[in-house]
Coordinates of C-alpha atoms in Angstrom, one line a residue:
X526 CA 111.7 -103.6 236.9
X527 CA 110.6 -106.2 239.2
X528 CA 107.1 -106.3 240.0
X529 CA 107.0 -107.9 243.4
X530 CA 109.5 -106.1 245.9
X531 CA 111.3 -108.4 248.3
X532 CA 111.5 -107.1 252.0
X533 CA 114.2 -109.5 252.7
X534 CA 116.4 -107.6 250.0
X535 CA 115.0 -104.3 251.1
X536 CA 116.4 -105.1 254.3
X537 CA 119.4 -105.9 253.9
X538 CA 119.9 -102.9 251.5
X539 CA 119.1 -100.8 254.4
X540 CA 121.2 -102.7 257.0
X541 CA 124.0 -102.5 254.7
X542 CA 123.1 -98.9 254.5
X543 CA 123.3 -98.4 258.3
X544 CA 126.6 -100.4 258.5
X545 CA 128.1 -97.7 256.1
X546 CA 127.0 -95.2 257.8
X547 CA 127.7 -96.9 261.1
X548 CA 124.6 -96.0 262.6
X549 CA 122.2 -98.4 264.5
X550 CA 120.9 -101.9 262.6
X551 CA 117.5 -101.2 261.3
X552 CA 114.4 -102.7 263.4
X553 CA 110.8 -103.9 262.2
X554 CA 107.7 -101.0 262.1
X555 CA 104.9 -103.0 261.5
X556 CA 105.4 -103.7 257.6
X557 CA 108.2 -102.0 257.7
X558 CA 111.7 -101.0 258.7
X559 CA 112.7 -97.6 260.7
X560 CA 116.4 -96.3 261.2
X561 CA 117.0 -94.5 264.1
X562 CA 119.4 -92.0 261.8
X563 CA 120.3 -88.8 264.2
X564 CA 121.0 -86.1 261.9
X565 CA 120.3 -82.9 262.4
X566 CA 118.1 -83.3 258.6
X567 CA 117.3 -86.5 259.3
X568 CA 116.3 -87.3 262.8
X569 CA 115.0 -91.3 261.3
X570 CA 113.7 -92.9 258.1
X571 CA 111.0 -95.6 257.7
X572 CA 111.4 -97.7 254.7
X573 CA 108.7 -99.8 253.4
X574 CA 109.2 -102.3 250.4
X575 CA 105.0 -101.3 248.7
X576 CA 102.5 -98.7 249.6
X577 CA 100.4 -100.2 252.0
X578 CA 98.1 -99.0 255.3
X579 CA 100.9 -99.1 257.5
X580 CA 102.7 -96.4 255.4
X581 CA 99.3 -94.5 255.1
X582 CA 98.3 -94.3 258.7
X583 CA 102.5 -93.5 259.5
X584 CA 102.2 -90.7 257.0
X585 CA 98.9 -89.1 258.8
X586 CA 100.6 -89.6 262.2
X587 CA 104.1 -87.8 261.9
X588 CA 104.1 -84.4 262.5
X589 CA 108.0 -83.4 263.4
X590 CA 110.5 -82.3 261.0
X591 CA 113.4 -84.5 259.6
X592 CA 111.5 -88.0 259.3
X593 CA 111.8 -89.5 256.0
X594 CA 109.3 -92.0 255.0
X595 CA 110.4 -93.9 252.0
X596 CA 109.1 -96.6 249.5
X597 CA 109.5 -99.0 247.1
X598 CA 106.4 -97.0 244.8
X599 CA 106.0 -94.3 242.4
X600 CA 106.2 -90.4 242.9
X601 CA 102.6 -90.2 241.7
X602 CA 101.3 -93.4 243.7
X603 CA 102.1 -91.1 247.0
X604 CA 101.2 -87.9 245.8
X605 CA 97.3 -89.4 245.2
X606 CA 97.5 -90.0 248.8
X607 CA 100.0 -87.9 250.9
X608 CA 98.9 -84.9 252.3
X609 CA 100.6 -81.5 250.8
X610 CA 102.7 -81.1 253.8
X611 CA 104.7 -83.7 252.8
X612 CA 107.7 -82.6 250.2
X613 CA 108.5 -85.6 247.5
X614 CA 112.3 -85.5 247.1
X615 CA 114.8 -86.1 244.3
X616 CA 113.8 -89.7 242.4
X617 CA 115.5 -92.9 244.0
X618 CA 116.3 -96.4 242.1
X619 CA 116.9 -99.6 243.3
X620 CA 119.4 -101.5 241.0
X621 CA 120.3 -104.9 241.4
X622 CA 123.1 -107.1 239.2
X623 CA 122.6 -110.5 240.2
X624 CA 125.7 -111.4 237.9
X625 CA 129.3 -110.3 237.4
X626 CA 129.2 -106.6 236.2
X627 CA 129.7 -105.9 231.9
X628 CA 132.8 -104.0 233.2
X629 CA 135.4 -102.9 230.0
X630 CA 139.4 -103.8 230.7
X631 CA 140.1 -100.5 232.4
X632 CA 143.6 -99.5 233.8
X633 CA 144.2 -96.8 236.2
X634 CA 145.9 -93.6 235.1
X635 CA 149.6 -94.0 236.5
X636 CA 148.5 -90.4 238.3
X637 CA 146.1 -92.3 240.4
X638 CA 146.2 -94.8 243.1
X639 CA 144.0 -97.2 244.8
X640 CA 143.7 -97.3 248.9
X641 CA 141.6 -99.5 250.7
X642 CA 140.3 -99.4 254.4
X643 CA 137.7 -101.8 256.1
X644 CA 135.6 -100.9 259.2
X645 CA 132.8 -104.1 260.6
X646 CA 131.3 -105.7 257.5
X647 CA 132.1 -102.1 255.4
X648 CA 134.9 -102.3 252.7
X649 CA 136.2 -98.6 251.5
X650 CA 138.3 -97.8 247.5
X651 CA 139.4 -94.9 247.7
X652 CA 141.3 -93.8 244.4
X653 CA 143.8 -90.5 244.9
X654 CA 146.3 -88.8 243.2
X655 CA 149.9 -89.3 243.7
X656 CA 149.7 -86.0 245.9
X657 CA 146.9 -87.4 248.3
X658 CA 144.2 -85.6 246.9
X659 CA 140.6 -87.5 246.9
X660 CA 139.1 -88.6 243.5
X661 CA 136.8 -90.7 243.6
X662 CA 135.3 -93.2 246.7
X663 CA 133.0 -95.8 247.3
X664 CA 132.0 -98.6 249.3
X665 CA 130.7 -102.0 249.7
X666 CA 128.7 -103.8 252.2
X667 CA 128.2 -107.6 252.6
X668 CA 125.2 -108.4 254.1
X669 CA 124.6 -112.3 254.0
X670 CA 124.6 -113.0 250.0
X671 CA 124.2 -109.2 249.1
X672 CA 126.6 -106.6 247.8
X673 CA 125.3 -103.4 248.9
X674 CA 127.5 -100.9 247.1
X675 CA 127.4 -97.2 248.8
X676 CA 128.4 -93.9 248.9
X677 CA 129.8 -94.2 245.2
X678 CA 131.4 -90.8 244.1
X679 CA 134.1 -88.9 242.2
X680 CA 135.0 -85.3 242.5
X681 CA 134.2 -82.7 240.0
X682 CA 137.4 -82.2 238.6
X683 CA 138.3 -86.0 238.1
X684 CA 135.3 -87.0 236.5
X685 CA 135.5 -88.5 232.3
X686 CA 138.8 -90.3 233.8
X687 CA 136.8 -93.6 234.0
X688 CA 137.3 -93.3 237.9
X689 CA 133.9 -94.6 238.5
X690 CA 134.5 -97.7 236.6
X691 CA 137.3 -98.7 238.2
X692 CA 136.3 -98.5 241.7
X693 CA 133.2 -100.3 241.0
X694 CA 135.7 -102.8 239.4
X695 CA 137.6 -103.0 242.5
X696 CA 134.6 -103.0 245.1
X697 CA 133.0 -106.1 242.9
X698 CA 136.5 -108.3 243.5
X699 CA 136.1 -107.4 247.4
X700 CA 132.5 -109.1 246.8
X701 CA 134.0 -112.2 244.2
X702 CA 136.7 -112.9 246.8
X703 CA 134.2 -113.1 249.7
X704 CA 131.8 -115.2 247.5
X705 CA 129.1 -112.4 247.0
X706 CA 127.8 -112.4 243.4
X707 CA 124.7 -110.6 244.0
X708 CA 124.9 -106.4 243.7
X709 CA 122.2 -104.3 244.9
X710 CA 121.9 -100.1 245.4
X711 CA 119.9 -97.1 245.4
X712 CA 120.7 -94.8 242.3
X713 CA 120.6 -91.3 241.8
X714 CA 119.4 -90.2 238.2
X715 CA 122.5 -89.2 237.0
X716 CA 124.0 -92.8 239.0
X717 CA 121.3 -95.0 237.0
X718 CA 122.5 -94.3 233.7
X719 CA 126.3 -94.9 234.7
X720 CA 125.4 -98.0 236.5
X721 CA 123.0 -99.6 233.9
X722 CA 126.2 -99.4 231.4
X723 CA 127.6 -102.3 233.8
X724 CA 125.0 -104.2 233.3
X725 CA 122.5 -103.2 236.2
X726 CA 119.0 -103.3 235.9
X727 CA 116.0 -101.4 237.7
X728 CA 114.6 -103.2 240.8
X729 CA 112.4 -100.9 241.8
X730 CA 111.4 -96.7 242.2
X731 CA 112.5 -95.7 245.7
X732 CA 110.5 -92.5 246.2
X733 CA 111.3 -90.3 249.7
X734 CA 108.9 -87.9 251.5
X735 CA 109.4 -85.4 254.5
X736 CA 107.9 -83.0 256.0

């Protein structure tokens, strides 16, 4: 895990976040970065790359539902200083492969098939059966010389079919051909342990509080 965060990674993590999501380009808060989201759970998130004043005094300040402060720090870290009001959700990780992925020669069940779509700087695998059904999607975003992978998943009943594997296969040769070798993105728990069998390693915790 990298001891010294880089904002200039963290933001363009979070642009290419935005551009995935299409929502509005994330803009400077101080130290920070905020998102102007607009859903209905999550009205805007702040995003800081450490725990630092700015995120303290933000913190004390908010008092609406549905803002999201989140930070490149520890679960305990915040909970020394946060007020109670403030719920600590699920545990985030930054990953980062700054090299090709340790991906295994893995072939595609003849049941599947591969689509592709592209919206702005956005590149979409989809993998589906032969009848159309959804199986497993994910994208990724190029943002200057980063790969910000997204939105990786794979249905229930299609999962131990090595699905995952080869869509992250197939979103790293959009990246190759575009001349992108560097791979960042946020990991769930389960996502970590998948993802550091390709070779990723831990950047940093990414811990997220609301209200």
């Amino acid at each position: 895990m990298k001891k010294n965060v880089s904002f200039d990674i963290v933001e363009k993590w979070l642009k290419g976040w935005s551009l995935s999501r299409e929502l509005p380009l994330p803009v400077k808060y101080k130290s920070g970065l905020m998102v102007n989201v607009g859903y209905e759970n999550q009205k805007s998130r702040y995003v800081f790359s450490e725990l630092n004043d700015d995120f303290i005094q933000l913190s004390k300040s908010i008092d609406e539902p549905g803002v999201f402060l989140k930070v490149c720090s520890s679960p305990d870290e915040l909970k020394s200083i946060l007020s109670t009001k403030w719920i600590i959700q699920p545990q985030g990780y930054m990953m980062f492969c700054f090299h090709q992925m340790d991906i295994p020669n893995i072939y595609l069940h003849d049941r599947y098939k591969l689509e592709f779509e592209k919206y702005n700087s956005t590149f979409v695998v989809r993998i589906v059966t032969k009848d159309g059904e959804l199986a497993s999607i994910g994208r990724v975003v190029l943002v200057d010389d980063l790969a910000v992978y997204d939105r990786i998943s794979t249905e229930t009943n299609h999962r131990r079919n090595g699905l995952a594997t080869v869509l992250m296969k197939e979103l790293e040769k959009i990246a190759l051909a575009n001349g992108v070798r560097n791979n960042f993105l946020v990991a769930t728990e389960e996502g970590k342990l998948f993802y550091q069998t390709l070779g990723w390693e831990l950047y940093s915790l990414y811990t997220s509080v609301v209200k």
